[in-house]
Coordinates of C-alpha atoms and ligand atoms in Angstrom, one line a residue:
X1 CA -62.7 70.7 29.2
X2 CA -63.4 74.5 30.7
X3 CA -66.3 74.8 33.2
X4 CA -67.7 77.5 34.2
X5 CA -70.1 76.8 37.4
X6 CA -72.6 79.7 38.0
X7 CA -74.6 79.8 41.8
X8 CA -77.8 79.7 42.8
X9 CA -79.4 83.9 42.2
X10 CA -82.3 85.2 43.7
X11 CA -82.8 88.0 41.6
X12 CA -80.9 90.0 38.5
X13 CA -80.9 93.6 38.4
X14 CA -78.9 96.4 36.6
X15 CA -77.8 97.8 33.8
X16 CA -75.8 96.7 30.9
X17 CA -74.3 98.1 28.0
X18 CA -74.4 95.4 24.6
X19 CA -71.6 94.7 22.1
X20 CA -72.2 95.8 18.7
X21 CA -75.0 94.2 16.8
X22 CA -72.9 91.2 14.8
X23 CA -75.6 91.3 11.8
X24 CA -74.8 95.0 11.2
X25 CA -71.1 94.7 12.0
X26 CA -70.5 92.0 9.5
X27 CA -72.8 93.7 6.6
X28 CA -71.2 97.4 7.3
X29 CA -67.5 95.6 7.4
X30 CA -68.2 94.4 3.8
X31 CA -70.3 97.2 2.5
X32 CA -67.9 99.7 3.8
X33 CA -64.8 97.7 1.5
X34 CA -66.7 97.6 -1.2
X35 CA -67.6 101.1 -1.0
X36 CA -65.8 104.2 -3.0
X37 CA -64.3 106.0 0.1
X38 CA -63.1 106.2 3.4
X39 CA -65.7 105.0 6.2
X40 CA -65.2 105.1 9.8
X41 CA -67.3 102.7 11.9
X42 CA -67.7 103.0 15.5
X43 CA -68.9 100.6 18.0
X44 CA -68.4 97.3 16.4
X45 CA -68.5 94.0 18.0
X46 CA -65.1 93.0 18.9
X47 CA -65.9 88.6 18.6
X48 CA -65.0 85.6 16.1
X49 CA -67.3 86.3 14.0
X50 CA -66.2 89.8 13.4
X51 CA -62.6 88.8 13.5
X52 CA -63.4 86.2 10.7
X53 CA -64.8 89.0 8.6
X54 CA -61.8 91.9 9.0
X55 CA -59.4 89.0 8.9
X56 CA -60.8 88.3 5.0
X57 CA -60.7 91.5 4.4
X58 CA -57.2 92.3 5.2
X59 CA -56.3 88.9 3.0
X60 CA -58.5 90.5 0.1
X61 CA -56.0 93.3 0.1
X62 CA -58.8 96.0 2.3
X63 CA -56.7 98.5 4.3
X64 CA -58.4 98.6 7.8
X65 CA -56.8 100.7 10.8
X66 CA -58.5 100.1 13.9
X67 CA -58.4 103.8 15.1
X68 CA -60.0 103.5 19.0
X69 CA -61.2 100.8 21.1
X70 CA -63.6 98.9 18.4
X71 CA -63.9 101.6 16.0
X72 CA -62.0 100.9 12.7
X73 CA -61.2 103.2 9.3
X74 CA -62.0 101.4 6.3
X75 CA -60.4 102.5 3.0
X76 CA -63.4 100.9 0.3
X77 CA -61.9 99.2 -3.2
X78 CA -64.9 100.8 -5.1
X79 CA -65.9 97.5 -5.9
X80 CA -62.8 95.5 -6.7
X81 CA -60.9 93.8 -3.9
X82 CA -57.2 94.7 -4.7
X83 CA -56.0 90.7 -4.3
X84 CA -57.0 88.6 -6.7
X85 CA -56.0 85.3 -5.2
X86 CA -56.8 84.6 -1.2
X87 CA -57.3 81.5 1.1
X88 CA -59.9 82.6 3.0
X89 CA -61.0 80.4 6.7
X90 CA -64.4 81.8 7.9
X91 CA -64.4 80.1 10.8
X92 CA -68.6 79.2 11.5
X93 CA -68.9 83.2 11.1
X94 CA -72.5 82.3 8.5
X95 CA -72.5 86.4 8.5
X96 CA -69.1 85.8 7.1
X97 CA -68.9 83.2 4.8
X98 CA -72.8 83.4 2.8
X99 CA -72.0 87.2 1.7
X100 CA -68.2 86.9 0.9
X101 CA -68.8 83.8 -1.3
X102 CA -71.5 86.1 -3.2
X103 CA -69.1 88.9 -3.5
X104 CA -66.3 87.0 -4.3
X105 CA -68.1 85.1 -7.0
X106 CA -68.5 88.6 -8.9
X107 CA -64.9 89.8 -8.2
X108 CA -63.2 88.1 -11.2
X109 CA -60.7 86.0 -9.1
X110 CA -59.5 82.8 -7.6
X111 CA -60.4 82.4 -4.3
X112 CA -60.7 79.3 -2.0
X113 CA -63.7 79.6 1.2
X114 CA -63.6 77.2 3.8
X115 CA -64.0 77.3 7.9
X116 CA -64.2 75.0 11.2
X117 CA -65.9 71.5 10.7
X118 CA -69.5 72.2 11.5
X119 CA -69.4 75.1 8.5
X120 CA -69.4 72.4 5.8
X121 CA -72.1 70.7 7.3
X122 CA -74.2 74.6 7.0
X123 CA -75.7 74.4 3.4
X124 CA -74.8 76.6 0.4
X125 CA -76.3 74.9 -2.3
X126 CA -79.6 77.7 -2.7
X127 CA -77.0 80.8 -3.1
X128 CA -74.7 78.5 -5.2
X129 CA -76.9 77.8 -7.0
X130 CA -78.3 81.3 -7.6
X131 CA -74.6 82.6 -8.5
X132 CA -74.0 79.8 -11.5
X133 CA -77.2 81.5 -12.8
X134 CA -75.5 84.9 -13.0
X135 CA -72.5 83.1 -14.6
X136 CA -70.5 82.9 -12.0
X137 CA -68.4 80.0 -11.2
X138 CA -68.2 78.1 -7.8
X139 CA -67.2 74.6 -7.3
X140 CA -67.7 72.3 -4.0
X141 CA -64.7 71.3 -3.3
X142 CA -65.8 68.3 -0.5
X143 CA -69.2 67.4 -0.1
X144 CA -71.7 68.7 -3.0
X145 CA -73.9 71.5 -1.5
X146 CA -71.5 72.7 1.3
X147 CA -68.8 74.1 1.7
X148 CA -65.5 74.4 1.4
X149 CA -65.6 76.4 -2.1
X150 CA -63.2 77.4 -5.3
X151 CA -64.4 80.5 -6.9
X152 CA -63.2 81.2 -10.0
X153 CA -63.1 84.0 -12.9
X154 CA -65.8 83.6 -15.0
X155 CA -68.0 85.8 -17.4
X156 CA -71.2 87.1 -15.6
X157 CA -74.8 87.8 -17.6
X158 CA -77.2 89.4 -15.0
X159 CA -79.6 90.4 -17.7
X160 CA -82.3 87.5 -16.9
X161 CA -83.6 87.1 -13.5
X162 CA -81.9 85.3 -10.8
X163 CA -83.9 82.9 -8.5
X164 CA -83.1 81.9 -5.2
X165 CA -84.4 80.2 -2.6
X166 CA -84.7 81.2 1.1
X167 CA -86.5 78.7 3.0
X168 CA -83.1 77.2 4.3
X169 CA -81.4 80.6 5.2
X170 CA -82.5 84.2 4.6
X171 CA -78.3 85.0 4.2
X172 CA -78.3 83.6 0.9
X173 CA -80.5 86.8 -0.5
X174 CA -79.0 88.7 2.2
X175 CA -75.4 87.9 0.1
X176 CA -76.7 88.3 -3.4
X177 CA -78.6 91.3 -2.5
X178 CA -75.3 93.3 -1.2
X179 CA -73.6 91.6 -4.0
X180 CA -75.3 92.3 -7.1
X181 CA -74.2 95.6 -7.6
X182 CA -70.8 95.2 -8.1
X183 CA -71.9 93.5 -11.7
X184 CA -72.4 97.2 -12.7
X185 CA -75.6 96.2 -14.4
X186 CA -79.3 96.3 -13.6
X187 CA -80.5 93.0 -11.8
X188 CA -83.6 91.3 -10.5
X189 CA -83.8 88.6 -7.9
X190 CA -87.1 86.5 -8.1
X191 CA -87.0 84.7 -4.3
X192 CA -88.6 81.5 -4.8
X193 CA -90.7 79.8 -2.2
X194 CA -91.4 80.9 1.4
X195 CA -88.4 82.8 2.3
X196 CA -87.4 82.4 6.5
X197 CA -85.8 85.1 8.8
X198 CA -87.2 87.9 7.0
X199 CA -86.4 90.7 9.1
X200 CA -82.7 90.2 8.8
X201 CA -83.5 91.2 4.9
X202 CA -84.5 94.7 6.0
X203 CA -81.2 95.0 7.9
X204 CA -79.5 94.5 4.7
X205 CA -81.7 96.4 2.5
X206 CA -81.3 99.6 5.2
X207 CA -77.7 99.2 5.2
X208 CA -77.2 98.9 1.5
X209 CA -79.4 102.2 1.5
X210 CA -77.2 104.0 4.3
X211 CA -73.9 102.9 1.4
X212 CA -76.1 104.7 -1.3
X213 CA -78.0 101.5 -3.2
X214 CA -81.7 101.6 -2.8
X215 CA -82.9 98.1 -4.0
X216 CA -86.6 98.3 -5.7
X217 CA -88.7 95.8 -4.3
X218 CA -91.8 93.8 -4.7
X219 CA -92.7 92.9 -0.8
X220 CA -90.5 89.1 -0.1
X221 CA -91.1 87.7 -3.9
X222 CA -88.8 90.1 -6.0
X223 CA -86.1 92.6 -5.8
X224 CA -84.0 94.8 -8.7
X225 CA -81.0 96.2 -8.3
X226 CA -81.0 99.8 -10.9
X227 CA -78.2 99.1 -13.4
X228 CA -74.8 101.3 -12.6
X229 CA -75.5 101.7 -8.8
X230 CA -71.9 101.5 -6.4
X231 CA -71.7 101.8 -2.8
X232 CA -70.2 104.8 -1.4
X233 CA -69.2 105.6 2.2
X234 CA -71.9 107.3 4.2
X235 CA -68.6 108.5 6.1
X236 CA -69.4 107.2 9.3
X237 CA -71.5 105.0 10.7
X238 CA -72.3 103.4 14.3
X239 CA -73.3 100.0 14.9
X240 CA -76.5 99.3 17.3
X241 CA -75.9 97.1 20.3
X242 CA -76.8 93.2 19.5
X243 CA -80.5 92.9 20.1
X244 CA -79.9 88.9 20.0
X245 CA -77.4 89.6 22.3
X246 CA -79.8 91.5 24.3
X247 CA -82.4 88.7 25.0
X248 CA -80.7 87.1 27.7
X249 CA -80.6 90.3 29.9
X250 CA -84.3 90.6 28.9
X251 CA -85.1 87.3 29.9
X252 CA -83.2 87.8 32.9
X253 CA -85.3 91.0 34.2
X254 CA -88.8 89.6 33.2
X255 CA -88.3 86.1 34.9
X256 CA -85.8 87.7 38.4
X257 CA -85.8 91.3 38.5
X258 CA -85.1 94.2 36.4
X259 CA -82.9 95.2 33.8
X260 CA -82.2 97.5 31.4
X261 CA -80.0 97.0 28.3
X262 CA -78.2 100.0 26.3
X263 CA -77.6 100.3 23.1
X264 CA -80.6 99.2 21.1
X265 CA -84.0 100.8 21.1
X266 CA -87.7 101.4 20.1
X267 CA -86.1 102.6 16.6
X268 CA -83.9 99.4 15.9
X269 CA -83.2 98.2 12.5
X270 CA -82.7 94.8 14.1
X271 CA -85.4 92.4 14.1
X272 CA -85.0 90.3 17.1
X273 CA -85.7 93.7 18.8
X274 CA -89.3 91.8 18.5
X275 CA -87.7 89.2 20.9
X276 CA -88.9 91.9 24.0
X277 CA -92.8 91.8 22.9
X278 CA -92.6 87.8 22.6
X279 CA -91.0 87.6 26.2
X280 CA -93.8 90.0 27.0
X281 CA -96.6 87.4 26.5
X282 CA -95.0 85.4 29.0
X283 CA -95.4 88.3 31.6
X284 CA -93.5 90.7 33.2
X285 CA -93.2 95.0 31.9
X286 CA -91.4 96.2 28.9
X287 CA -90.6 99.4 28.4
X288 CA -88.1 101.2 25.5
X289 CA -86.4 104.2 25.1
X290 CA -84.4 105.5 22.1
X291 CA -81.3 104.2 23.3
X292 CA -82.5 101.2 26.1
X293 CA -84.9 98.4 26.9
X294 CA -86.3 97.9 30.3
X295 CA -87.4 94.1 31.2
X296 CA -89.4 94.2 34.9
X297 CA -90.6 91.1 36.3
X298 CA -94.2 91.7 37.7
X299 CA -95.5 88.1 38.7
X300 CA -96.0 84.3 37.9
X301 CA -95.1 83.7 33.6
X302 CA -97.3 81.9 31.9
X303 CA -96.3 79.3 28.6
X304 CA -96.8 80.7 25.0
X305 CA -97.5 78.9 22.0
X306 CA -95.7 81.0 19.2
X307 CA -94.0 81.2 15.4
X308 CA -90.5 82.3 16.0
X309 CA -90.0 82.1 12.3
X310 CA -88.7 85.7 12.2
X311 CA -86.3 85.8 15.9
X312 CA -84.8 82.6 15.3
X313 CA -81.9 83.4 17.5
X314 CA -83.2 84.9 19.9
X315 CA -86.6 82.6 20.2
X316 CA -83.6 80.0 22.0
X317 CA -83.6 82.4 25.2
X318 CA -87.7 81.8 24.7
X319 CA -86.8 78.2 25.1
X320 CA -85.3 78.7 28.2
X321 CA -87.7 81.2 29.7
X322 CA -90.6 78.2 29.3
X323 CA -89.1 76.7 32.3
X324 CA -90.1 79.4 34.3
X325 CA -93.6 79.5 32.9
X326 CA -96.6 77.6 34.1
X327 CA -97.7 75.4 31.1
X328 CA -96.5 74.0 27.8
X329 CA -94.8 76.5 25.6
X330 CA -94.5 75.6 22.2
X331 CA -92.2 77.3 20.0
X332 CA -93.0 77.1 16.2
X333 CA -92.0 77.6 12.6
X334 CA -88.1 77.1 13.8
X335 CA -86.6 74.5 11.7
X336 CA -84.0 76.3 10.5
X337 CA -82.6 75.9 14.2
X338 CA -81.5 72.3 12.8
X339 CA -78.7 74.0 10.4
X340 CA -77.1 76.3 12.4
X341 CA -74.4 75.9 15.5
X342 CA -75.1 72.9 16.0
X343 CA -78.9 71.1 15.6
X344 CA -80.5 73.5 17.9
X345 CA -83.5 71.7 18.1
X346 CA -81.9 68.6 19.2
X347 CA -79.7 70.2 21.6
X348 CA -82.3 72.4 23.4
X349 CA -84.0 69.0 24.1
X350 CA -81.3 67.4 25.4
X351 CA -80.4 70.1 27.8
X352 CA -83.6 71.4 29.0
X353 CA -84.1 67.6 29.5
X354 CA -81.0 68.0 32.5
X355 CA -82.6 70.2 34.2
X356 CA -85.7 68.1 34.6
X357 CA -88.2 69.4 32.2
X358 CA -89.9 67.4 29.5
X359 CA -89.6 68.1 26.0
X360 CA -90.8 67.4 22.7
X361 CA -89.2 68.1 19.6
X362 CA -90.9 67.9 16.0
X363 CA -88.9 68.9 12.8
X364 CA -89.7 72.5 13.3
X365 CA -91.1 73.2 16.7
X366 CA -90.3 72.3 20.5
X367 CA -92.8 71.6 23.3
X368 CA -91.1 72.2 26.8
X369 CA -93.5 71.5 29.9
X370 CA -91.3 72.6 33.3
X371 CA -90.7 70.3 36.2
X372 CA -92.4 70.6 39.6
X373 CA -89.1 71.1 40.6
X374 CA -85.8 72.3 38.8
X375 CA -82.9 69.6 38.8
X376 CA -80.3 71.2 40.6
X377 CA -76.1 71.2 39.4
X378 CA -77.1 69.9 36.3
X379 CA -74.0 70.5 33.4
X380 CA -74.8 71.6 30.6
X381 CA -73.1 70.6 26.7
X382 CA -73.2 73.9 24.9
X383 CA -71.7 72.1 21.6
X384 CA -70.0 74.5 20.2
X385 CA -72.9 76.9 20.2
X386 CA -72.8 80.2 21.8
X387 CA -76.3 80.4 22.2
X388 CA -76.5 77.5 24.2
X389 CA -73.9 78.8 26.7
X390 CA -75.6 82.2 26.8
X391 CA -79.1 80.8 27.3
X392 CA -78.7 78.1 29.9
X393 CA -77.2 81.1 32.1
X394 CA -80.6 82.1 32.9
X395 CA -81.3 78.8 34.5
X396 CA -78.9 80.0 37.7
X397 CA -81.7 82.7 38.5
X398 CA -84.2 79.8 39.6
X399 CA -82.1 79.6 42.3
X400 CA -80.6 76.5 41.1
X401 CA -76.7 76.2 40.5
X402 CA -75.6 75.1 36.7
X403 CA -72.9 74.1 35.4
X404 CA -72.1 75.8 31.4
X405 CA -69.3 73.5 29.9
X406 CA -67.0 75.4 27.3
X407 CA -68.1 79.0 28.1
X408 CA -65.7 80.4 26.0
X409 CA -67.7 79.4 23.1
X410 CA -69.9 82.4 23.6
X411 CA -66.8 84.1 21.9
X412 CA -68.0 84.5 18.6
X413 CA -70.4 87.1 19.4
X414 CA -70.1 87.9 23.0
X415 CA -66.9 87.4 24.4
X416 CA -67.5 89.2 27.9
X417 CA -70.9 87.8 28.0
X418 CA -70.5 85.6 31.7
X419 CA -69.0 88.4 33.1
X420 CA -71.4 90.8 32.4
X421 CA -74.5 87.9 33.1
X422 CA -72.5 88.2 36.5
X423 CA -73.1 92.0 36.9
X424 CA -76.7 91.2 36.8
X425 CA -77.3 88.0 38.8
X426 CA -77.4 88.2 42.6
Ligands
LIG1 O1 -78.4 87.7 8.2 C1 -78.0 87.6 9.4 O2 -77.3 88.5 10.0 C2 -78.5 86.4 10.2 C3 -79.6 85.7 9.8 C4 -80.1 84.6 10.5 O3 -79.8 83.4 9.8 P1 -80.9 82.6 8.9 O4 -81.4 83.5 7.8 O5 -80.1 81.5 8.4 O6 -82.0 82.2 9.8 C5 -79.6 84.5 11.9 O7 -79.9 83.2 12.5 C6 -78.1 84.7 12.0 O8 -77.6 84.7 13.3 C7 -77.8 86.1 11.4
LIG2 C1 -77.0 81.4 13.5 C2 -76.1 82.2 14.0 O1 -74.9 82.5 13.4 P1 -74.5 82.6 11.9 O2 -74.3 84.1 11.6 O3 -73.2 81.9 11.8 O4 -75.5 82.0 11.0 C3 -76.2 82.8 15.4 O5 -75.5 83.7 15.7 O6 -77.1 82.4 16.1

């Protein structure tokens, strides 16, 4: 297997420019084919995940023309997908697969879903479940509640409600949201139960706005769609640098130097943007301009004791900040870490664990207390998971070496991402 072993730094300090943000890529890739119109998009992450999505696209019959270095011209259906048959592999792209299986399931044609191993061990059931009540027919083709899915023709009736849950995933609303109005008719979604990652719901509600659908909503519990709405190219559009993304550079000024990320700022429609103010509690300066985030270290961290509940990805790179903390930080309300890349949870344990600090995991929360001393050369499994890879990076500026195994795994949203960490870390 592919190591990658990363020295001892003192310090990290510079300036680095983000790849596109993969929540708004992968919702703007979709909105834009659905949309009546041309729409040119500009700065969109070049990854997997993104490559899953255009990939789909092309198979559903979507003319794309990638016009500059990641900018691509997107001629929308108007709501009908040209192919009516496709064979669609998603890879573990969960911006991918959730909000395709919803559009699909309205688009009147056979289509079969299915991606890498770990995928069909994600759930599906709550936005299954929520499609058969607007008629629409999906079948689990292995294991009930997961994929891989058939989606077939069917007859849909929007005129009562539609529940869904969104305690497992927020991308389950996220997908019937942006799906609902290619029914043509007036719909309401009634979320049932606590509903988890919430600001990823205003990304799609202010996309689905900037595509001309403005949803009607009653705060988390209940959203209508206006009967007759279709999305129509806003002409174009540019996507923010990855705020997710950005937390590791973050992490890496406030707990070795100073650094400043472009391409997200104070005005970001992404909510792990948030993900700077909980790495401020910790210590260290923020500061944010339109366009950039500056992270200053400015003394000795301290642990936290926090609900993560709505920066789920980004509160891993909070994981690995506690070891440069003095104290116990606990990381709460995070259980959907356990249904993602891989257990996330379990996996955060185990490697912190390497590098000599002590851990304790509960169904939704972690406790990590830092050792006196920082194991050195310990190797890290990233199992599959980008964010593992990405995270355990920082560990290097403790002026310890690490060893990252499978580093290309970062590819499926940040393919560049150890050579830029390297542009940072002296
Ligand atoms: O809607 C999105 O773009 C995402 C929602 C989150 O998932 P959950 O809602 O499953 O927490 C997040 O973890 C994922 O990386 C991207
Ligand atoms: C959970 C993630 O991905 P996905 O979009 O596949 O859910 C992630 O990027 O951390």
């Amino acid at each position: 297997m592919e190591q990658l072993h990363l020295a001892a730094a003192a310090q990290a300090t510079g300036v680095i420019t983000l790849p596109g943000s993969k929540s708004i890529s992968n919702r703007t890739l979709l909105l834009a084919a659905l949309a009546d119109g041309v729409t040119v998009i500009r700065d969109l992450l070049d990854s997997d995940d993104t490559a899953r999505m255009l990939e789909a696209l092309q198979s559903l019959g979507v003319q794309l023309e990638n016009i500059a270095e990641n900018a691509w011209r997107v001629s929308g259906c108007d709501g009908n997908f040209p192919n009516k048959q496709a064979d669609l592999f998603l890879g573990n792209a969960g911006t991918a697969f959730r909000p395709l299986t919803a559009a699909l399931a309205f688009s009147n044609g056979d289509y079969h879903l299915h991606g890498v191993p770990r995928m069909h061990e994600r759930p599906i059931a709550d936005l299954v479940s929520a499609l058969r009540l607007a008629g629409a027919k999906v079948d689990y083709l292995a294991n009930e509640g997961y994929p891989p899915l058939q989606i077939s023709p069917a007859t849909l009736d929007v005129s009562q409600p539609i529940q869904i849950r969104g305690d497992v995933s927020s991308q389950f609303l996220t997908a019937l949201l942006m799906a609902l109005p290619l029914t043509g008719q007036a719909a309401t979604i009634e979320v049932v139960g606590e509903l988890i990652s919430k600001p990823y719901i205003e990304i799609t509600l202010n996309l689905m706005q900037r595509f001309g659908v403005k949803v009607e909503r009653d705060g988390w519990q209940r959203f209508h769609i206006p009967a007759a709405t279709r999305y129509q190219s806003p002409g174009e559009i540019y996507v923010e640098g990855d705020a997710s993304s950005a937390s590791y550079f973050i992490a890496a000024g406030i707990v070795a130097g100073d650094v400043t990320v472009q391409g997200v700022g104070q005005h970001s429609i992404q909510g792990d943007i948030l993900f700077a103010e909980a790495a401020k509690l910790m210590g260290g300066r923020i500061s944010y301009g339109d366009n950039h985030v500056r992270a200053e270290k400015t003394g000795a961290l301290k642990a936290i004791d926090l609900d993560c509940n709505h920066i789920p990805d980004a509160a891993m790179t909070l994981a690995v900040m506690a070891v440069f903390a003095q104290g116990t930080t606990t990381l709460r309300n995070i259980a959907s870490w356990r249904v993602k890349e891989t257990d996330r949870i379990a996996a955060m344990a185990t490697e912190l664990r390497k590098v000599g600090a002590s851990v304790t995991e509960s169904e939704d929360a972690i406790e990590i207390t830092p050792p006196a001393q920082l194991i050195e050369n310990a190797v890290i499994d990233t199992y599959d998971d980008h964010r593992m890879a990405m995270c355990f990076s920082l560990i290097s500026l403790a002026g310890v070496p690490i060893t990252i195994n499978d580093p290309k795994c970062v590819a499926k949203t940040f393919p560049e991402y150890f050579k830029v960490f390297a542009s940072i870390a002296r």
